Coordinates of C-alpha atoms in Angstrom, one line a residue:
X20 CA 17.8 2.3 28.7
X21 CA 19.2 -0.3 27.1
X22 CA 16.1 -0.7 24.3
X23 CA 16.7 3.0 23.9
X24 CA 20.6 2.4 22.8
X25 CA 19.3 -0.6 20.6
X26 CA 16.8 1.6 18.7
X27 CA 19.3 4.4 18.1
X28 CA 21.8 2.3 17.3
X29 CA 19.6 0.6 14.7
X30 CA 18.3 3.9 13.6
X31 CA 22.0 4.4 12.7
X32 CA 22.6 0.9 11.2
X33 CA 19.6 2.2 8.3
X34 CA 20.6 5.9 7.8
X35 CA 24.0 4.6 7.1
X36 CA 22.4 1.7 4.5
X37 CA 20.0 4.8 2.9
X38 CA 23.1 6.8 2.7
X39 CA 24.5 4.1 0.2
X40 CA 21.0 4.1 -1.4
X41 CA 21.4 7.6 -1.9
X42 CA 25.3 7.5 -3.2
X43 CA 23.1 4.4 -5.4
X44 CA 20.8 7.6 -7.0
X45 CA 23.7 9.4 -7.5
X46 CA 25.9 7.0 -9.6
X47 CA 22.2 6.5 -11.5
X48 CA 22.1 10.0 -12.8
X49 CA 26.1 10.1 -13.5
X50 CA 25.9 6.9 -15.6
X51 CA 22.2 8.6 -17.4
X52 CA 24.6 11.5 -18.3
X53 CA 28.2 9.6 -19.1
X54 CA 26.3 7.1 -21.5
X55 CA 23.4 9.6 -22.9
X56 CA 20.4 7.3 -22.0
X57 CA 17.2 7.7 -23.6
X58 CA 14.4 9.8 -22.0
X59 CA 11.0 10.5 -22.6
X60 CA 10.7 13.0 -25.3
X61 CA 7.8 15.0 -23.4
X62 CA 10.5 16.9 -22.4
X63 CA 12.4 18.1 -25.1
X64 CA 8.3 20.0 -25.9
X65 CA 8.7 21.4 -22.8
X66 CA 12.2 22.6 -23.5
X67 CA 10.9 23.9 -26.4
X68 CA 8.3 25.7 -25.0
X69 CA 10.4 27.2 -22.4
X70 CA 12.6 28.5 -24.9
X71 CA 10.3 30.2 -27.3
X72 CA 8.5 31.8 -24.0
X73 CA 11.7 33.4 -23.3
X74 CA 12.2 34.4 -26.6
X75 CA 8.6 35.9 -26.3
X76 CA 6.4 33.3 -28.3
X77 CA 3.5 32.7 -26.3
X78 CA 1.7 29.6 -25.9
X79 CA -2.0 29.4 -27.8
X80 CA -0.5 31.9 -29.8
X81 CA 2.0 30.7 -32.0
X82 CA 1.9 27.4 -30.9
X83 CA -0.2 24.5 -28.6
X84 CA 0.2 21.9 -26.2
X85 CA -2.1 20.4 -24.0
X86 CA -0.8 22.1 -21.1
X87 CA -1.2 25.3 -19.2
X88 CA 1.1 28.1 -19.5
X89 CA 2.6 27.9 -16.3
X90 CA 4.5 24.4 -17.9
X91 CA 6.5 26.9 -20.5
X92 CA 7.0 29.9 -17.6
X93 CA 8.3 26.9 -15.6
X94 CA 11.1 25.6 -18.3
X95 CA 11.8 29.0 -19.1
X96 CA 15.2 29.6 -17.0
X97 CA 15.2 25.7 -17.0
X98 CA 16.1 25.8 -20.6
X99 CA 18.9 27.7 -20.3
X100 CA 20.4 24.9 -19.1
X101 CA 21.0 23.6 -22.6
X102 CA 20.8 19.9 -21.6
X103 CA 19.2 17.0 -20.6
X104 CA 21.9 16.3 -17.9
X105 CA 21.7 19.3 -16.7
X106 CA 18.3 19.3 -16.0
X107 CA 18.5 15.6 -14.5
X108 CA 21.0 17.1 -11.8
X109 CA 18.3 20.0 -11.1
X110 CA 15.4 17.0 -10.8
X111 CA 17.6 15.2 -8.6
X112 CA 17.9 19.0 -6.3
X113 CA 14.4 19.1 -6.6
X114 CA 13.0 15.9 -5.5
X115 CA 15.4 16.4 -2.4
X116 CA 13.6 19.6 -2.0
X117 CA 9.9 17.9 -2.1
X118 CA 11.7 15.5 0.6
X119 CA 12.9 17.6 3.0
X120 CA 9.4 19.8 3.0
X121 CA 7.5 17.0 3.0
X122 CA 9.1 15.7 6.0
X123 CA 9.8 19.1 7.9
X124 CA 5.8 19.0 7.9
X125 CA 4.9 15.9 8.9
X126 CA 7.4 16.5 11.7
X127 CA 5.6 19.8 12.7
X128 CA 2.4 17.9 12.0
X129 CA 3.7 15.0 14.8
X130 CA 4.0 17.4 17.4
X131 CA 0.3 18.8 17.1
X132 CA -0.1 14.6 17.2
X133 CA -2.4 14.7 14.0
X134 CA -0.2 11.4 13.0
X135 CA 1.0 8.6 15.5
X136 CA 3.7 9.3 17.3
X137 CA 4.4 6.4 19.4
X138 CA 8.5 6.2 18.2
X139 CA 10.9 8.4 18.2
X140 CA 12.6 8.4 15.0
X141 CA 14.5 10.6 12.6
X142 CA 11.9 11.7 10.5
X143 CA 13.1 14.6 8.5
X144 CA 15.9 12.4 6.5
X145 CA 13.9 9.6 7.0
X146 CA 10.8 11.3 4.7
X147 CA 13.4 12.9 2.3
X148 CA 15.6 9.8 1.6
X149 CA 12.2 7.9 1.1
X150 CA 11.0 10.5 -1.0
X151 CA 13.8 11.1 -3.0
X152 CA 14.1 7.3 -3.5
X153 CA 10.3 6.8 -4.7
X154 CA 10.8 10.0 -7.1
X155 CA 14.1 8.8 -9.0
X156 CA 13.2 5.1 -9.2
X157 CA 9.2 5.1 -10.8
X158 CA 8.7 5.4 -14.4
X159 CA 9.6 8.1 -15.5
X160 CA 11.7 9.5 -12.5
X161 CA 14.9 9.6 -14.6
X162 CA 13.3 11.5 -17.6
X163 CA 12.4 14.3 -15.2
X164 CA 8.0 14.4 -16.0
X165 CA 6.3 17.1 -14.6
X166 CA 4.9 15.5 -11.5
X167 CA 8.9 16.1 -10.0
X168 CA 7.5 20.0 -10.4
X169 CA 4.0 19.1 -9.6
X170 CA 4.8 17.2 -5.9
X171 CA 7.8 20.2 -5.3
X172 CA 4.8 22.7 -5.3
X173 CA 2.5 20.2 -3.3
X174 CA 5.0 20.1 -0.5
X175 CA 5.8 24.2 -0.8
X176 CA 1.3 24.3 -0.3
X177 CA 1.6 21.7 2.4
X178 CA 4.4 23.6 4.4
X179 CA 2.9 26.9 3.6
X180 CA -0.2 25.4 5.5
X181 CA 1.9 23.9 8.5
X182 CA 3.6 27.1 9.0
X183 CA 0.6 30.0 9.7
X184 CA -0.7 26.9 12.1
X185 CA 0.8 28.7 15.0
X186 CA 0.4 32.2 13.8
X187 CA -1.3 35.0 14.4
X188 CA -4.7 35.5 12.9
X189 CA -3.2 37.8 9.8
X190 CA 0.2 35.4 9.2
X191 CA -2.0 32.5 9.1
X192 CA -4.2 34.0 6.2
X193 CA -0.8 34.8 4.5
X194 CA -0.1 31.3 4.8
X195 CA -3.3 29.9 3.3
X196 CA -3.4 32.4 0.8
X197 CA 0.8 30.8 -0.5
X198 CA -1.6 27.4 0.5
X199 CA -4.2 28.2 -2.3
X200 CA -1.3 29.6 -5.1
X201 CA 1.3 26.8 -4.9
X202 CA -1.9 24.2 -4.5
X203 CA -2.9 25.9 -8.0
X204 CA 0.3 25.8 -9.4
X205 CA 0.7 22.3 -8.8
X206 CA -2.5 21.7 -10.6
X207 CA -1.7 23.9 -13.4
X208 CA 1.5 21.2 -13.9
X209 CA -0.4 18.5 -13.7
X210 CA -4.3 18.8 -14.1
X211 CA -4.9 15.1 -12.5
X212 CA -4.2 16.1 -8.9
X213 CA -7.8 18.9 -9.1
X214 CA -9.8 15.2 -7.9
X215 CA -6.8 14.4 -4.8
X216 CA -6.2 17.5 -3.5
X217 CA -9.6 19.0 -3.5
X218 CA -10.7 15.9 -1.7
X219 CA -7.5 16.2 1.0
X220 CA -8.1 20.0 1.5
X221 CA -12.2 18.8 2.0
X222 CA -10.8 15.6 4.3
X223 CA -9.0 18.4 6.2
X224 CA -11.6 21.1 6.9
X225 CA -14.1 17.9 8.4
X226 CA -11.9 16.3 10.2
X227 CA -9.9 18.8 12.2
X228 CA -12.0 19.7 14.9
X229 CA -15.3 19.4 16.2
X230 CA -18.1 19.3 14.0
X231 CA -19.4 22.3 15.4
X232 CA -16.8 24.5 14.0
X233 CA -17.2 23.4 10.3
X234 CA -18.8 26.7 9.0
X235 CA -16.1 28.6 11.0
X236 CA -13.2 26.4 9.0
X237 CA -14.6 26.6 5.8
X238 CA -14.0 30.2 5.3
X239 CA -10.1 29.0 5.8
X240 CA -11.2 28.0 2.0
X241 CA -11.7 31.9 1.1
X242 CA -7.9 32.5 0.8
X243 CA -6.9 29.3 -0.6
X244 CA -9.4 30.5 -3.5
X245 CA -7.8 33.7 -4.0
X246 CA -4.8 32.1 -3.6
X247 CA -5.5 29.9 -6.7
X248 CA -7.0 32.9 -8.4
X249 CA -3.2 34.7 -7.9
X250 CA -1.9 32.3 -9.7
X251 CA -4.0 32.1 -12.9
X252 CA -3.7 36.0 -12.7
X253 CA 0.2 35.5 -13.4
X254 CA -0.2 32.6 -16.2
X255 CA -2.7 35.3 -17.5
X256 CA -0.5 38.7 -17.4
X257 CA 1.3 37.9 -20.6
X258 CA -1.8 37.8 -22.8
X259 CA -3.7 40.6 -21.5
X260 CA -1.4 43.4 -23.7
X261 CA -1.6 41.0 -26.8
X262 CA -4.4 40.9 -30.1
X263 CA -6.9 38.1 -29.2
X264 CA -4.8 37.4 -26.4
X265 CA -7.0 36.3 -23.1
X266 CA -9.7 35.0 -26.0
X267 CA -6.6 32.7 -27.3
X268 CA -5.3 31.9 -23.5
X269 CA -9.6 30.2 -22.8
X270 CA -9.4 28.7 -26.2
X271 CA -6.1 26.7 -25.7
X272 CA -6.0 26.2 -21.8
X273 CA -9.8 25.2 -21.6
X274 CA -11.8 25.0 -24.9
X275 CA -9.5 22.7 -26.4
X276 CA -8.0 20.6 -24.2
X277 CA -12.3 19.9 -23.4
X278 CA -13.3 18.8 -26.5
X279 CA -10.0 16.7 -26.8
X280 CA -11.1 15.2 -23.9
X281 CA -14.8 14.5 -25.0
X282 CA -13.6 13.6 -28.5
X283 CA -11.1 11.0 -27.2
X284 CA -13.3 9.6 -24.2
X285 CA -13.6 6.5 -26.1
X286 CA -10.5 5.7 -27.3
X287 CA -8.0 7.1 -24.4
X288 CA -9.8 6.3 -21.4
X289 CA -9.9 2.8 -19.9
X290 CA -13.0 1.1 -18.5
X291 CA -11.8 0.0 -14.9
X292 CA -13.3 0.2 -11.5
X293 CA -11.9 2.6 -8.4
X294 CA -10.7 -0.8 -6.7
X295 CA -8.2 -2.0 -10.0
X296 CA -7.1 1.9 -10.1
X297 CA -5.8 1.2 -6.5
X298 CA -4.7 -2.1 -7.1
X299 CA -2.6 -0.6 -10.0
X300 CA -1.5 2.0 -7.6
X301 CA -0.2 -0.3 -4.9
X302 CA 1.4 -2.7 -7.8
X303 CA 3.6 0.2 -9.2
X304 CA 7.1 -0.7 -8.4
X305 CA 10.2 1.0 -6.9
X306 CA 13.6 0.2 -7.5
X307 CA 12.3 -3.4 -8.3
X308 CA 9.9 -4.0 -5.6
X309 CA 6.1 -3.2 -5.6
X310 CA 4.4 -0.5 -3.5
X311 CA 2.6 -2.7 -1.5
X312 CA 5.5 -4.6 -0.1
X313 CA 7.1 -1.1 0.9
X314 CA 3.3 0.0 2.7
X315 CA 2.1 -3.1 3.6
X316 CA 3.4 -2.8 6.9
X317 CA 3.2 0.8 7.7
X318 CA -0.5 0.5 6.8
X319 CA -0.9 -2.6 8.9
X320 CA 0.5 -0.7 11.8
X321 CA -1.6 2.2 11.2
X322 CA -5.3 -0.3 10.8
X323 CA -3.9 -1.6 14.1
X324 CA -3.4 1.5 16.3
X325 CA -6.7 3.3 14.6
X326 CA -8.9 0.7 15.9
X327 CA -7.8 0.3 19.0
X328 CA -7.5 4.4 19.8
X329 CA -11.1 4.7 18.0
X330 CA -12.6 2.0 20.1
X331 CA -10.3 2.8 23.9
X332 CA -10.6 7.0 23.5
X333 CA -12.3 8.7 20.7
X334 CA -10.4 11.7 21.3
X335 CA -7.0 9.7 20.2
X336 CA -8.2 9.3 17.0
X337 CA -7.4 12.2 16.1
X338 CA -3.6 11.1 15.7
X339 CA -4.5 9.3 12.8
X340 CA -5.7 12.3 10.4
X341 CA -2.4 12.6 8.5
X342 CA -3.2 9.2 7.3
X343 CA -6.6 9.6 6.6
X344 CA -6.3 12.8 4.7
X345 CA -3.5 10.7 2.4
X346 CA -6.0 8.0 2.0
X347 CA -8.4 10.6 0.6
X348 CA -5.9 11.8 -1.6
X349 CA -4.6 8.3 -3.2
X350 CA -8.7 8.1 -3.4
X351 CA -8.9 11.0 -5.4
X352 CA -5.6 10.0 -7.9
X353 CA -7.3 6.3 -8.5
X354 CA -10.5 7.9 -9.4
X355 CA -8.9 10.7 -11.9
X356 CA -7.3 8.0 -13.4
X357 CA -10.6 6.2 -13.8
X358 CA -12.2 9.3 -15.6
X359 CA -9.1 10.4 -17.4
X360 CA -6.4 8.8 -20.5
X361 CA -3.7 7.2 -18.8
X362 CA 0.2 6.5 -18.5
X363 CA 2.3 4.8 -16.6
X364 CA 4.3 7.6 -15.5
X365 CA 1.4 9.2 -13.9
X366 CA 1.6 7.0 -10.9
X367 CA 4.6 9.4 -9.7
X368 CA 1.7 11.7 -8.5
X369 CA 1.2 8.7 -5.9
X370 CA 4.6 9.7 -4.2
X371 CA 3.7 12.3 -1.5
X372 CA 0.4 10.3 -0.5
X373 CA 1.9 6.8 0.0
X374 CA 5.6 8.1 1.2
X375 CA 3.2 9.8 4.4
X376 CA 1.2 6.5 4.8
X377 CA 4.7 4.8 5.2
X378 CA 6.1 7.2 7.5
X379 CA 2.9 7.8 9.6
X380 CA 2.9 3.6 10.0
X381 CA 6.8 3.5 10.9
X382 CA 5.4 6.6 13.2
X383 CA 2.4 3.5 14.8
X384 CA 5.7 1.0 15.7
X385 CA 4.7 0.7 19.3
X386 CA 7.4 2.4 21.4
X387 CA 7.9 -0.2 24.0
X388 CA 7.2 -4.2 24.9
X389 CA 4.8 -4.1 27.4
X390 CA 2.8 -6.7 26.4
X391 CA 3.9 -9.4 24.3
X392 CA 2.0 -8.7 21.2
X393 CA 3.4 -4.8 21.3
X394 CA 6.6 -7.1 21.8
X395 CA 6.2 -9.0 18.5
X396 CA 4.7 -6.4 16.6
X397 CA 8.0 -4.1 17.1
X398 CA 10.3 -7.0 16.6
X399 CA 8.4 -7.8 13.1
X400 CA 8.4 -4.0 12.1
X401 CA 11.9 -3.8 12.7
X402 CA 13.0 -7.0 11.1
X403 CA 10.6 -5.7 8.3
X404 CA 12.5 -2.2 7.6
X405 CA 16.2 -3.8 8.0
X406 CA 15.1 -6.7 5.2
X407 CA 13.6 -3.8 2.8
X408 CA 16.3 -1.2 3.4
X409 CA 18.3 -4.1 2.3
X410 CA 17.1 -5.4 -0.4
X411 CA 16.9 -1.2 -1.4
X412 CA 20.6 -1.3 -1.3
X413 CA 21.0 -4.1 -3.5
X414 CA 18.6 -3.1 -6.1
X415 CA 19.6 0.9 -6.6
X416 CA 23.7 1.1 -4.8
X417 CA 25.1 -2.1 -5.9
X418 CA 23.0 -2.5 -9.3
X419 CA 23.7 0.9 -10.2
X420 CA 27.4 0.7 -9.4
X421 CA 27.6 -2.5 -11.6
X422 CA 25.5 -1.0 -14.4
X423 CA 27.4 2.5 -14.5
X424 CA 29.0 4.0 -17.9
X425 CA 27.8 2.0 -21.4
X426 CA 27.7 3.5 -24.9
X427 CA 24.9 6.0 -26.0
X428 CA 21.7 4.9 -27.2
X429 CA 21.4 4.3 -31.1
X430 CA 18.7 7.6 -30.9
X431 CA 21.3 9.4 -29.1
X432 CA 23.8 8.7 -31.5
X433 CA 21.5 9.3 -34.3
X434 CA 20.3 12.5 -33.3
X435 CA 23.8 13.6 -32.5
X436 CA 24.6 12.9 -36.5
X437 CA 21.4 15.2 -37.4
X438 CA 22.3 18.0 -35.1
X439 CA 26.1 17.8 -36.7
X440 CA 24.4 17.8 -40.3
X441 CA 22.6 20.4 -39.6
X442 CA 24.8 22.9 -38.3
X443 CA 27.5 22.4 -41.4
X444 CA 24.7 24.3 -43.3
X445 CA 25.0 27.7 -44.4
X446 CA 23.5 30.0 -42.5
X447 CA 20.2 30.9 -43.4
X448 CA 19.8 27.5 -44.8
X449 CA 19.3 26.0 -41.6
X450 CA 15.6 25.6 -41.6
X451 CA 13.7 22.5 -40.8
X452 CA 10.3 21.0 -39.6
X453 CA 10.7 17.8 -37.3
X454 CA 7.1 17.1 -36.1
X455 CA 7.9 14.1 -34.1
X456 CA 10.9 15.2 -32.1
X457 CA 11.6 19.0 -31.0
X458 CA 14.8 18.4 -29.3
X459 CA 16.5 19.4 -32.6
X460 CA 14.2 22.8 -32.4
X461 CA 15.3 23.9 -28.9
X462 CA 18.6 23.3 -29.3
X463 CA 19.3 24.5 -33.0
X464 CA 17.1 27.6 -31.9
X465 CA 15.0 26.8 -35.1
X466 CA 11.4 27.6 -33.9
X467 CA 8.9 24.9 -35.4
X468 CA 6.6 25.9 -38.0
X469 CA 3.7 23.3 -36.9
X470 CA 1.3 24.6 -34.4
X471 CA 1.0 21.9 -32.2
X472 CA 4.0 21.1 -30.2
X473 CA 4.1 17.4 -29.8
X474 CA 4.0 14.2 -32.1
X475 CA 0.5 13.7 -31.0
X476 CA -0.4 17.7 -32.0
X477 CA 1.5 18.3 -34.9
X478 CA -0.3 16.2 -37.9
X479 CA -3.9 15.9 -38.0
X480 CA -4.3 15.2 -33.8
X481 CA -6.4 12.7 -32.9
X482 CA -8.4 12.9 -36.1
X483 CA -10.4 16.2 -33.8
X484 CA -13.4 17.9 -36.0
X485 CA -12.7 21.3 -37.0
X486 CA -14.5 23.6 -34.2
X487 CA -13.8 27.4 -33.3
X488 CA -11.0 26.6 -30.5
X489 CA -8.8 24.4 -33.6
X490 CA -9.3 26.9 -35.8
X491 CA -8.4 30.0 -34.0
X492 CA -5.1 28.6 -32.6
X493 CA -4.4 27.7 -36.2
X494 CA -4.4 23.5 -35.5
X495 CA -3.9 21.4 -38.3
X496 CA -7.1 19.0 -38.7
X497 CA -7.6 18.3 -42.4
X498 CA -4.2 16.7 -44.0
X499 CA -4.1 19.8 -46.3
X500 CA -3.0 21.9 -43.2
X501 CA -1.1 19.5 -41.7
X502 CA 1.4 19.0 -45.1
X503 CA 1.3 22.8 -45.5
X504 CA 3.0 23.7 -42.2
X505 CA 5.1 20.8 -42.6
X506 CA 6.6 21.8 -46.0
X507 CA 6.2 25.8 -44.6
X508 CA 8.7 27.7 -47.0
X509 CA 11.3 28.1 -44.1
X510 CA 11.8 24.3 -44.2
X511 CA 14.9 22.8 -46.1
X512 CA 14.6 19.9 -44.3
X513 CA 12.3 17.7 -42.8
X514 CA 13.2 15.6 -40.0
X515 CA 11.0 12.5 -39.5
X516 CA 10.8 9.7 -36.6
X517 CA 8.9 6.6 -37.7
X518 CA 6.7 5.7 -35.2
X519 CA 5.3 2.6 -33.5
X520 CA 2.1 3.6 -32.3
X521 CA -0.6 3.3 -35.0
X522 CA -2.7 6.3 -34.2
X523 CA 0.6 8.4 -34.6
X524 CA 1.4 9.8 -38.7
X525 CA 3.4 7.3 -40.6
X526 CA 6.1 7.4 -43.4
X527 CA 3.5 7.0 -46.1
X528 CA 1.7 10.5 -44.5
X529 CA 5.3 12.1 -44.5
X530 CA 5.9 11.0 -48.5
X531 CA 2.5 12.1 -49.6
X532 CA 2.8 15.5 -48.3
X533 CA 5.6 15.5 -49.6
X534 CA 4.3 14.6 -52.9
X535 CA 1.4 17.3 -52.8
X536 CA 3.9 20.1 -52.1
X537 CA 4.7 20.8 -55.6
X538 CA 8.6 20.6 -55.4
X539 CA 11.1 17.8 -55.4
X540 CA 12.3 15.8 -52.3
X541 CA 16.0 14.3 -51.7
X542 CA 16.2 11.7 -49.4
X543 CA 19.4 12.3 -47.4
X544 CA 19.0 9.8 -44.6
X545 CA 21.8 7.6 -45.7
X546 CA 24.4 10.1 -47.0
X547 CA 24.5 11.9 -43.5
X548 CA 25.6 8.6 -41.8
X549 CA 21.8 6.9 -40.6
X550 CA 21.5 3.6 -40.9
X551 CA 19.0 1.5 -39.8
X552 CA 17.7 4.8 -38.4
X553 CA 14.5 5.9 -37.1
X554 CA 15.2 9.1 -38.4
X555 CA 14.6 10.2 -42.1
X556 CA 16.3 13.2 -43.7
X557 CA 14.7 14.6 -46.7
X558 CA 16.0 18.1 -48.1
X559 CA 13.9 20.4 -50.9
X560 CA 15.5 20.4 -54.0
X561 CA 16.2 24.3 -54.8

């Protein structure tokens, strides 16, 4: 009795330190608004791309990215937000979302004992505090990438799943069929996640069950498919009524982004083993400390408690498929990011994997001391959570409390000064190319008159070959193209953001087009108010 009203009361002690970590996020996101911090400027292109879809510009048809349609039908309502903090605010909803579903399953989940349940624990707020936490503090939590979207529809696939597990026959089909279509539409986000989840949902069908009954689970796969199929059917449905539409839709969602890949292979992709891919995974950080000081023990736990259950009763193994179904799946992100181009804000797909390793290993704390190395193990675990759930408070509640309000960034500032230039125009001589940053395109409403629809896309990408998919989406290859879309006849202005990155266009490729256009330039960069600026301003002389 008395170890019971310790553990709750400790239980306590942490949800009321997490709270503060929470209150921590909170203050992040007021102080990302308040001062206008920087952010990645993927988004803004997806912004964009939201926007024209709503305004009925299709993707592959009057513009590209490499990204499926689903990422503009997506940002569609979430452009009408009409700002970044906004949308920071609906991340912030969203990752709580992911949390809480995650967590709602793996509780569901512990009481069919497919993960350890040896301690009672509060593991609903527990998985969504941990969640939320891992989703906000990683690169690229605060700019809101798509893998926030990505692991929300992981979690809706995962629940869909846990839910037709006690259902009749036909509800349970219903449920693997939402499975299959919100499995898709997390890999129509984020393409990376084809190598994980395939290998969980192929972890899941072995391992449940005898081996007997494999043939028998396998057609569970049937409605995941036509699941998936559902939901390239609706990505599909808005090119079916338009000229060269579904021929445009295979060009830009799979012809393209394949030779990009080939054509690239060289130069993007890194040569590194499966082993330094996981290393790199487990030495990501959160809120200042690295993953493997958050798993280490969890997993420990969890290497502990499966041999000893493999090796006492078979059967009990069984407890730990959770785990290795999560194994499978951080196996399956290390080796896409083996075969694939790389950044570092991809390790956010890590989240849902490695937040149900930890919980499934706080799950393996033995439950009481009856011998004395259960005795020390508990005491260690214990002593282990309260110093990290510390340290957590320090680095996100008190650092962020310290760290709140500031001025805007220079950029912000900067851009600010464009917008205001921009809209003291007349109207109708408000039209400008800015190839580099489309922030000023979705919110000026100025659609873009370059085809590709990121810095990387817009001039001469990559250096690609010409081939049938470039030309039929209209991508600018040869510097000719390039300079004619960028100097379109709409344009007044050009907006241009030097950049650092050497395989990006530089200033000299902005004056040269420039200089082949056939009509004079103005450079207005300083008369607007831009000094030392990234930004250049030029106007056509009419």
């Amino acid at each position: 009795m008395k170890s019971q009203l310790r553990q709750r009361r400790f239980w306590l002690l942490m949800g009321g330190l997490w709270l503060l970590i929470v209150i921590g996020l909170l203050l992040r996101i007021v102080g990302a608004i308040s001062s206008q911090h920087d952010y990645d400027i993927d988004i803004d292109t997806y912004f964009y791309l939201g926007w024209r879809f709503r305004e009925g510009g299709l993707m592959y048809l009057e513009s590209f990215n490499a990204k499926w349609p689903l990422v503009a039908m997506v940002f569609a309502p979430i452009s009408q937000l009409g700002s970044i903090g906004a949308y920071r605010i609906l991340v912030l909803l969203m990752d709580l979302c992911t949390g809480l579903l995650l967590g709602w399953s793996l509780a569901r989940l512990r009481e069919r004992r497919w993960m350890p349940n040896h301690l009672q624990w509060p593991i609903l707020p527990a998985t969504a505090a941990l969640t939320l936490l891992m989703s906000q503090k990683m690169i690229g939590g605060l700019s809101g990438h798509l893998h926030h979207t990505a692991n929300l529809f992981t979690a809706l696939a995962l629940s869909a799943a846990v839910l037709g597990m006690k259902s009749q026959p036909r509800w349970r089909q219903l449920s693997l069929l939402g499975c299959g279509f919100w499995l898709m539409a997390a890999v129509s986000m984020r393409p990376n996640l084809v190598l994980p989840l395939g290998l969980s949902v192929i972890a899941t069908v072995l391992l449940t069950g005898r081996p007997a009954r494999i043939p028998g689970r396998m057609r569970s796969l049937l409605p995941l498919g036509l699941g998936a199929v559902m939901l390239i059917g609706v990505m599909a449905i808005p090119y079916i009524h338009k000229p060269d539409g579904l021929t445009r839709l295979w060009a830009g969602a799979m012809v393209l982004p394949w030779e990009w890949r080939q054509h690239t292979s060289g130069t993007l992709n890194r040569d590194s083993s499966l082993l330094q891919e996981l290393g790199r995974i487990l030495n990501n950080r959160v809120a200042g400390l690295h993953v493997w000081t958050l798993a280490i023990m969890p997993i420990t736990l969890l290497g502990c408690q499966g041999w000893m259950a493999w090796h006492a009763r078979p059967r009990a193994a069984r407890q730990f498929l959770v785990p290795a179904v999560s194994l499978f799946n951080l196996l399956g992100l290390a080796w896409s990011f083996q075969l694939t181009h790389y950044w570092a804000h991809y390790e956010m797909m890590t989240i849902l994997p490695t937040a149900t390793l930890i919980v499934c290993g706080i799950g393996a704390i033995p439950s009481s001391c009856n011998s004395r190395p259960a005795a020390i193990l508990r005491s260690l675990s214990f002593i282990s959570i309260g110093a990290i759930t510390l340290v957590l408070v320090l680095n996100v509640f008190v650092a962020e409390a310290r760290s709140l309000g500031g001025p805007p960034s220079r950029r912000q500032i900067d851009r600010q000064i464009i917008l205001n230039f921009i809209q003291q125009q007349p109207p109708g001589q408000r039209g400008f190319s800015s190839p580099q940053d489309f922030s000023f395109h979705w919110r000026l409403k100025q659609p873009s008159s370059t085809i590709g629809i990121h810095r990387s896309w817009s001039m001469r990408p990559y250096d690609m070959p010409a081939s049938w998919a470039t030309t039929l989406l209209g991508i600018a290859i040869d510097r000719k193209d390039a300079c004619d879309q960028l100097t379109a006849e709409q344009n007044r202005f050009v907006i241009w953001e030097r950049q650092e990155r050497a395989d990006l266009p530089d200033v000299d490729q902005l004056m040269t087009c420039l200089e082949h256009s056939g009509e004079a330039w103005i450079n207005r960069t300083k008369e607007i108010g831009l000094k030392n600026s990234d930004y250049i301003v030029m106007e056509r002389e009419r």
